[in-house]
Coordinates of C-alpha atoms and ligand atoms in Angstrom, one line a residue:
X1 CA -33.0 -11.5 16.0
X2 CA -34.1 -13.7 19.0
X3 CA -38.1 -12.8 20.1
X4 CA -39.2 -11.8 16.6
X5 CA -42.0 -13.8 15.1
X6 CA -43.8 -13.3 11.6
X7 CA -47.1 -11.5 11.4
X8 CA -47.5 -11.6 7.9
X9 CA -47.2 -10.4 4.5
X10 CA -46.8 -6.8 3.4
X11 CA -47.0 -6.7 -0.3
X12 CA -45.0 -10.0 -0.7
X13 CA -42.6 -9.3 1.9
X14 CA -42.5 -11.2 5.2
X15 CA -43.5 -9.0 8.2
X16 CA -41.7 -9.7 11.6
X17 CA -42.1 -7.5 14.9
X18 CA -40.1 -8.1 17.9
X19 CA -41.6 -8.8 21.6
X20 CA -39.8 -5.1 22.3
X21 CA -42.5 -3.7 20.2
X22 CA -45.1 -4.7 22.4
X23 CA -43.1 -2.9 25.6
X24 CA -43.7 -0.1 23.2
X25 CA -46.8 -0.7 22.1
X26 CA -48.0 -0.5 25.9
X27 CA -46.3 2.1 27.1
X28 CA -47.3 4.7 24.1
X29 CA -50.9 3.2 24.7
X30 CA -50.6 3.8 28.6
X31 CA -48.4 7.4 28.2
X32 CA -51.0 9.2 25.8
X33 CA -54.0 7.5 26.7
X34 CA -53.2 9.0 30.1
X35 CA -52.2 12.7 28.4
X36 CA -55.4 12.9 26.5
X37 CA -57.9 11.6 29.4
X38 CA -56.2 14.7 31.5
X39 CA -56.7 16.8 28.3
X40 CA -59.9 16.0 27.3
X41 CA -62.0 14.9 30.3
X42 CA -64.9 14.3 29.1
X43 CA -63.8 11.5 26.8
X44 CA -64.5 9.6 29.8
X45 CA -62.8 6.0 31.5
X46 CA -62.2 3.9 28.3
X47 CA -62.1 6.4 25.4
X48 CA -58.9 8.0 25.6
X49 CA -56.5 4.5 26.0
X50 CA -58.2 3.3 22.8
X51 CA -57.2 6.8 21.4
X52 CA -53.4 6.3 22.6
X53 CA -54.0 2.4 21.8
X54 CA -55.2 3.4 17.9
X55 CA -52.0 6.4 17.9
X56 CA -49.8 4.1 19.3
X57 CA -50.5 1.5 15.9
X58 CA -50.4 4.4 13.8
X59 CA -46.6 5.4 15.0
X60 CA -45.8 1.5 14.2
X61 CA -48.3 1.9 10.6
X62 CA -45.4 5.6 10.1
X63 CA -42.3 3.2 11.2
X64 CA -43.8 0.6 8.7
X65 CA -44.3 3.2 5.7
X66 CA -40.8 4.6 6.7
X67 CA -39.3 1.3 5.6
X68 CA -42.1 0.4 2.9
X69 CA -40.1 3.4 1.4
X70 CA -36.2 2.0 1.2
X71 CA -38.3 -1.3 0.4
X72 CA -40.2 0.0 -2.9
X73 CA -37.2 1.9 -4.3
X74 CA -34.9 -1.2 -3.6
X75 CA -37.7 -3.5 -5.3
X76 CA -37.2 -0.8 -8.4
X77 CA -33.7 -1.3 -8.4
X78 CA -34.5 -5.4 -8.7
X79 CA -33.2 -5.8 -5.4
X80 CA -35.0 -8.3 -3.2
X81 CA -36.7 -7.4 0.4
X82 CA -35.9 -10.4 2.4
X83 CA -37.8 -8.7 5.0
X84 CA -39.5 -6.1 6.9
X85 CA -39.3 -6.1 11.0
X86 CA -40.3 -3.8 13.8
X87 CA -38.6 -3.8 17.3
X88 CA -37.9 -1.6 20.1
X89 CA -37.1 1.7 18.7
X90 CA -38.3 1.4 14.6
X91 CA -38.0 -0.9 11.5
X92 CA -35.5 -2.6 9.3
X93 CA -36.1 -3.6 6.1
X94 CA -33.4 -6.5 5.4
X95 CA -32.1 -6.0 1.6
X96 CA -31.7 -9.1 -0.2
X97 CA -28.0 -7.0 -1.5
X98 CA -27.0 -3.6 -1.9
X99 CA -27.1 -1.1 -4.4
X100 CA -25.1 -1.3 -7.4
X101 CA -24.0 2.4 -7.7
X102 CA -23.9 4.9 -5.6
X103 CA -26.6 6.7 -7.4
X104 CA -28.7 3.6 -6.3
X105 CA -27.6 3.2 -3.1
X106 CA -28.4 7.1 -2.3
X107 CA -32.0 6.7 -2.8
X108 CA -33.0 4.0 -1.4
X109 CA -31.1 5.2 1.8
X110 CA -33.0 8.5 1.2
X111 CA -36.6 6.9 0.6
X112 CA -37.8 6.5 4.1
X113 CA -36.8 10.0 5.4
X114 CA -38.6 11.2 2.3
X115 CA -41.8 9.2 3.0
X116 CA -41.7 10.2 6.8
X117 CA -41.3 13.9 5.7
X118 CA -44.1 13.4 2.7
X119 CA -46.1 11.9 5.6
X120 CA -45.2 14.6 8.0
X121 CA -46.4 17.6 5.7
X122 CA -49.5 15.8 4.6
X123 CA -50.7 14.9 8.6
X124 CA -50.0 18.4 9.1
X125 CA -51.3 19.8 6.5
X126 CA -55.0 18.0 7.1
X127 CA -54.5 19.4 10.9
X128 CA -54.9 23.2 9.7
X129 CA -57.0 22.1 6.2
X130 CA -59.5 20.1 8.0
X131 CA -59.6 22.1 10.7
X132 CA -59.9 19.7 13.1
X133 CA -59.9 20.4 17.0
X134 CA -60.2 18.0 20.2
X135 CA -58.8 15.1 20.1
X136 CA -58.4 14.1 16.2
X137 CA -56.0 17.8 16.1
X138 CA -54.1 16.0 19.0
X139 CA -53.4 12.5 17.6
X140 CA -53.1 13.9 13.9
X141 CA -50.6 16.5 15.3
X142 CA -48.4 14.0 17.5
X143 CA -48.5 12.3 14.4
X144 CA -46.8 14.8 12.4
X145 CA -44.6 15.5 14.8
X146 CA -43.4 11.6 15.3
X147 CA -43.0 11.7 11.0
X148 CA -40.3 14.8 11.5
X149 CA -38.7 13.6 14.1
X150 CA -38.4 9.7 12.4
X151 CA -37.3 11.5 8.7
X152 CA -34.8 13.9 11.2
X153 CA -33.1 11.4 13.0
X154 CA -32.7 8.9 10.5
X155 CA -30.9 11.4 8.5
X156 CA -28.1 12.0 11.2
X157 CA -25.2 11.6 8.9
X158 CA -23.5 8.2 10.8
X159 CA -23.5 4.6 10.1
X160 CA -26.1 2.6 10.5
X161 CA -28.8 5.9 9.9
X162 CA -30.4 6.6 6.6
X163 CA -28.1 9.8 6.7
X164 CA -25.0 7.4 7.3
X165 CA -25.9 5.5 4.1
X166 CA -26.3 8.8 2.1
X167 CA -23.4 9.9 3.2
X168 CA -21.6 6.4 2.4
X169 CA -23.6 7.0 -1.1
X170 CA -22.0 10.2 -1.2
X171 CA -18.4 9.7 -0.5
X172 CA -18.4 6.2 -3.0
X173 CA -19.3 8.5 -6.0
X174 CA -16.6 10.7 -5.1
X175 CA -14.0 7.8 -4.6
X176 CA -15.3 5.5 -7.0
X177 CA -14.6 3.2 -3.5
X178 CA -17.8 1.7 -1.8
X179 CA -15.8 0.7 1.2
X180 CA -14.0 4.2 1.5
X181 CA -17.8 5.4 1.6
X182 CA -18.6 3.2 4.6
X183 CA -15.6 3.9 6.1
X184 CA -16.2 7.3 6.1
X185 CA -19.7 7.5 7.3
X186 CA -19.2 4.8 10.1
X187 CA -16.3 7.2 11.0
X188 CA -18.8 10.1 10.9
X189 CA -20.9 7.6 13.0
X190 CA -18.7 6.9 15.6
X191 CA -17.7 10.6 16.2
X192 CA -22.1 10.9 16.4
X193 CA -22.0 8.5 18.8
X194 CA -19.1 9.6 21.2
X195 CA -20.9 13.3 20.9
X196 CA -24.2 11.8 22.1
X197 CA -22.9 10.1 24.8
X198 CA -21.0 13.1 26.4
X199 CA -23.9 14.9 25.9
X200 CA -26.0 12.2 27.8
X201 CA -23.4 11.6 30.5
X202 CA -23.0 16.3 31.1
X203 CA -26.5 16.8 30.4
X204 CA -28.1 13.9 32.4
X205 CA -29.8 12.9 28.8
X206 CA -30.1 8.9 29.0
X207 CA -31.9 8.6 25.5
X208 CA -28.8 10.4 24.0
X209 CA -26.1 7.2 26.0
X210 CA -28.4 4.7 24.5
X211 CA -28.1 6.0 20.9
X212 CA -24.8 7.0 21.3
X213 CA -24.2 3.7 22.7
X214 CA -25.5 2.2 19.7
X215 CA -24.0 4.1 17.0
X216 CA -20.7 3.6 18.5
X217 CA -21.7 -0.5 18.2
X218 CA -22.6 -0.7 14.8
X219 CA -20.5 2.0 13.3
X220 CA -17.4 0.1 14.7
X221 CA -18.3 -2.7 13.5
X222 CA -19.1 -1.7 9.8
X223 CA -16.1 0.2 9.6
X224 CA -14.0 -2.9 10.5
X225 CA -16.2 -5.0 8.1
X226 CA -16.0 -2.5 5.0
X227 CA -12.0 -2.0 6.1
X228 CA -11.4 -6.0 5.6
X229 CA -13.5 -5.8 2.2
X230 CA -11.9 -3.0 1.0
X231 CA -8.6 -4.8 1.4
X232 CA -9.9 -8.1 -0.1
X233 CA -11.0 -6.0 -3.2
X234 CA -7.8 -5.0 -4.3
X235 CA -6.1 -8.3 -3.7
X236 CA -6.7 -11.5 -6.1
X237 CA -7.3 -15.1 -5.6
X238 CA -3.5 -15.5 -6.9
X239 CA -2.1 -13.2 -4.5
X240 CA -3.1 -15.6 -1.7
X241 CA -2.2 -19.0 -3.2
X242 CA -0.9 -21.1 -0.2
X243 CA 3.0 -20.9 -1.2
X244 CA 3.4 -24.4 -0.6
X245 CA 0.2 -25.5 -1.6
X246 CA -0.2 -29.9 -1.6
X247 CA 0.1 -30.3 -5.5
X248 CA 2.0 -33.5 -6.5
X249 CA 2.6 -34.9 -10.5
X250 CA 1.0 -38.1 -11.2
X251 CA 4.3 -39.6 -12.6
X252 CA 6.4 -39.8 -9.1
X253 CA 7.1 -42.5 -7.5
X254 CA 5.4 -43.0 -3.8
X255 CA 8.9 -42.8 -2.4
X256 CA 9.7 -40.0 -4.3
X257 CA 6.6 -38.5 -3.1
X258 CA 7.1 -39.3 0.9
X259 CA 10.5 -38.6 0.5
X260 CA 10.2 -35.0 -1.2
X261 CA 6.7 -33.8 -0.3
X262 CA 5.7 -35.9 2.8
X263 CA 8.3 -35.9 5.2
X264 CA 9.4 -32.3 6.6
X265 CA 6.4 -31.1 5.0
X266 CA 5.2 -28.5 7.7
X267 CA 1.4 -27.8 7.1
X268 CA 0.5 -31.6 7.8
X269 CA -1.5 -31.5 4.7
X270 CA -3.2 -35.4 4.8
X271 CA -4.4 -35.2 1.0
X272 CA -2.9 -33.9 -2.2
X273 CA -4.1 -32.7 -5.5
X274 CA -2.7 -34.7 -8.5
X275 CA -1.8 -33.0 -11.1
X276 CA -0.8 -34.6 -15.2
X277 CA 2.5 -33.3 -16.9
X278 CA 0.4 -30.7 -18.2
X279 CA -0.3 -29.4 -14.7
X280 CA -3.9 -30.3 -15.0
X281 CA -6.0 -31.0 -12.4
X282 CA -6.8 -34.9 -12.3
X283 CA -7.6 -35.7 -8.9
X284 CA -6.0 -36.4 -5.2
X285 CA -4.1 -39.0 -3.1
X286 CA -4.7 -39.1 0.7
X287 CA -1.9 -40.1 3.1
X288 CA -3.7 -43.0 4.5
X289 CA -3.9 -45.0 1.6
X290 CA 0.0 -45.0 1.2
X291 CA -0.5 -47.3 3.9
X292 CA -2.0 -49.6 1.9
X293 CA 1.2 -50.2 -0.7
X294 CA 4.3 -52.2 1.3
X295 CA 6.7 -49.6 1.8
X296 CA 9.1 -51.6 0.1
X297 CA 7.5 -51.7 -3.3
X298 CA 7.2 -47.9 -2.9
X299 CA 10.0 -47.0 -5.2
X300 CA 8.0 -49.2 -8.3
X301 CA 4.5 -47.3 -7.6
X302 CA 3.4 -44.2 -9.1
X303 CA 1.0 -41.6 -7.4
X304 CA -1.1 -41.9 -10.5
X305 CA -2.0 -45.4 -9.3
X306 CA -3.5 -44.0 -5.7
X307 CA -5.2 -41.2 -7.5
X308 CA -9.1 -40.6 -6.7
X309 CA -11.7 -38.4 -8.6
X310 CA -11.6 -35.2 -6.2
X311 CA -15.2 -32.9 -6.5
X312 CA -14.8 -29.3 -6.0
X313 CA -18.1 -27.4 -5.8
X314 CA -16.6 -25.1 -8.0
X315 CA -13.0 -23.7 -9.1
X316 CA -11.5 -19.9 -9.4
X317 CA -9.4 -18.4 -11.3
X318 CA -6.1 -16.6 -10.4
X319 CA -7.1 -13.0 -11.0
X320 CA -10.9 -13.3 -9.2
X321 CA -10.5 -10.9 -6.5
X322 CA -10.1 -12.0 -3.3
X323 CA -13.5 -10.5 -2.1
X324 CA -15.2 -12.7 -4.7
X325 CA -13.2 -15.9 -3.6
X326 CA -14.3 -15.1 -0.1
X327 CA -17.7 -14.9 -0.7
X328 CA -17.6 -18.2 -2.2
X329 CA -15.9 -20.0 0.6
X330 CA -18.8 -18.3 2.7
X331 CA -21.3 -19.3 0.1
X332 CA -20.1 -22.8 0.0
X333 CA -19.4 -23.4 3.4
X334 CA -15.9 -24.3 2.3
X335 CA -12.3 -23.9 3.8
X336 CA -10.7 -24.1 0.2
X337 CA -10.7 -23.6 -3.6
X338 CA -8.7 -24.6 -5.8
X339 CA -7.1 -21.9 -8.3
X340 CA -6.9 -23.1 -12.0
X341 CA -5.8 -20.9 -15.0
X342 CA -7.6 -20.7 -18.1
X343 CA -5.8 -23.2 -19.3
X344 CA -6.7 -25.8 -16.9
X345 CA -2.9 -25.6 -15.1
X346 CA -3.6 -25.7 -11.6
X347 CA -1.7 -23.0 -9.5
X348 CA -2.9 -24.2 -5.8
X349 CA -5.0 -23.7 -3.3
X350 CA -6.9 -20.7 -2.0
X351 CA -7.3 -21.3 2.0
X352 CA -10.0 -19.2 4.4
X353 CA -6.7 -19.9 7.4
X354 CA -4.3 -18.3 4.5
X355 CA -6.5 -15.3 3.8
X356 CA -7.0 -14.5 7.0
X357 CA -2.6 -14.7 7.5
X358 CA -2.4 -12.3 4.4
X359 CA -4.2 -10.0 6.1
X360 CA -3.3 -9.6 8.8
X361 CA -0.2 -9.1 7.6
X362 CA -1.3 -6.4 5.7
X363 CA -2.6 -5.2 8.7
X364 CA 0.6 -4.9 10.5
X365 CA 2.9 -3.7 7.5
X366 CA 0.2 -0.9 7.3
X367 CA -1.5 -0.3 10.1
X368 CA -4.2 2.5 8.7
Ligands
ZN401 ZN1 -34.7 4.4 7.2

């Protein structure tokens, strides 16, 4: 995110805040600062903005513990915290990957409500216990009120909240279906979000358009992301194989080859994997160095004799799902693959431009 620089560490994990969270930081300093200096006069000039300074850092130090929470349960589950930043309205903690089950996904969505609650009861409970008055029963009150109202509306059941991702957790146990889960609860999310922003728009409310506003944002966009995975889940690398896909055997003749695969050949491919009469794999021949061979010795030369060593980063095989093969191309920073069979035989090529057709495709025969 642009404006967000590292602080630090926080038990191994890198520590960003956002310039938004100084905006914040300042205007919870200035806002109760100036609440308790009308409360409690006698604190004097200075005292009460280093009191809403010091609460202000403790409503960050709550934010912080909030996602410290998803953080240590992930870490449990061995799942890496890339990191942990603060902006303008509270904390992510980026997850190296996500849960494996949904029994795992449930509680580390369900960790940092917990914590704010834990946190919550135990502020409030040293309020009365300690029986405090003045100004520490102020801050340690606000305090327990800011850890309700973080574990409450993080567990408003919509996509991207806590509650969102318990309900997702939810609804993939039920289904046995991951994406069905965030489907469903960026559904839930949306409907959230269009609620809060009536709500804001009849009731004059602007902090309920500008959550509604952004669960509306982020739910859309999961539920398009988890719609396109779910589909790429239940296809395989085979079931997108580009139908004409450039494969020539090494025993044709160059004129056999222009004639037959070159001219008329619609995709404009410019190189071609080589395959032996066993269908293998054994390397590629690009247009331009047909060039090179007089056309009129064309009918005497084989492909075999242009053939160069081709590298793939790496190879798939037909019945890898397509979700897999994706995340591969993304991985790699590829725009192909090619598909080999166990036995070697190579079936063709696996294209991002092809998977992208097949979809959409799919999107139009069915449009859910
Ligand atoms: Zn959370």
């Amino acid at each position: 995110m642009n404006g967000t620089f590292r602080v630090g560490n926080l038990f191994g994990i890198p520590f960003y805040v956002n310039v938004s969270w100084f905006l914040v930081l300042g205007l919870v300093t200035w806002q109760y600062g100036g609440a308790l200096a009308n409360l409690f006069p006698a604190l004097g000039p200075v005292v009460p903005w280093m009191l809403g300074l010091f609460t202000a850092l403790l409503l960050f130090a709550s934010v912080l513990a909030h996602e410290l929470g998803h953080s240590w349960v992930a870490i449990k589950q061995g799942i890496g915290v890339k990191s942990i930043s603060l902006f303008l309205f509270g904390g992510l903690a980026n997850l190296e990957r996500e849960s494996k089950t949904p029994a795992e996904a449930f509680w580390v969505a369900i960790a940092g409500p917990l914590v704010s609650l834990l946190l919550s009861g135990l502020l409030a409970a040293i309020g009365i216990g300690a029986g405090l008055s003045g100004p520490p029963a102020a801050i340690v009150g606000l305090l327990a009120s800011i850890n309700l109202v973080l574990a409450l509306f993080n567990l408003i059941p919509g996509l991207p909240l806590d509650g969102g991702n318990i309900l997702k957790a939810i609804v993939w146990k039920i289904t046995g279906n991951p994406y069905k889960g965030v489907i469903f609860a960026s559904r839930v999310g949306q409907i959230i979000g269009w609620i809060a922003i009536a709500t804001g728009l009849f009731g004059g409310q602007i902090w309920n358009l500008v959550i509604g506003w952004f669960l509306l944002q982020n739910a859309g966009q999961s539920a398009q992301y988890a719609t396109v995975q779910n589909q790429l889940a239940g296809l395989t690398a085979a079931d997108a194989v580009t139908a004409q896909s450039p494969i020539v055997p090494e025993n044709l003749s160059l004129r056999e080859f222009a004639n037959n695969y070159v001219i008329g050949n619609a995709q404009n491919w410019r190189r071609f994997l080589v395959t032996d009469d066993a269908g293998q794999l054994v390397g590629a021949i690009d247009l331009d160095d047909l060039k090179t061979i007089p056309t009129g010795t064309w009918p005497q030369v084989l492909v075999k004799e242009l053939v160069k060593p081709i590298e793939f980063s790496t190879t798939v095989k037909p019945e890898l799902s397509l979700l897999e093969v994706v995340t591969l191309l993304e991985q790699l920073k590829v725009q192909e693959l090619p598909v080999i069979r166990e036995n070697g035989v190579l079936v063709g090529l696996v294209e991002k431009a092809e998977i992208a057709r097949l979809l959409q495709k799919r999107a139009e025969a069915d449009p859910a």
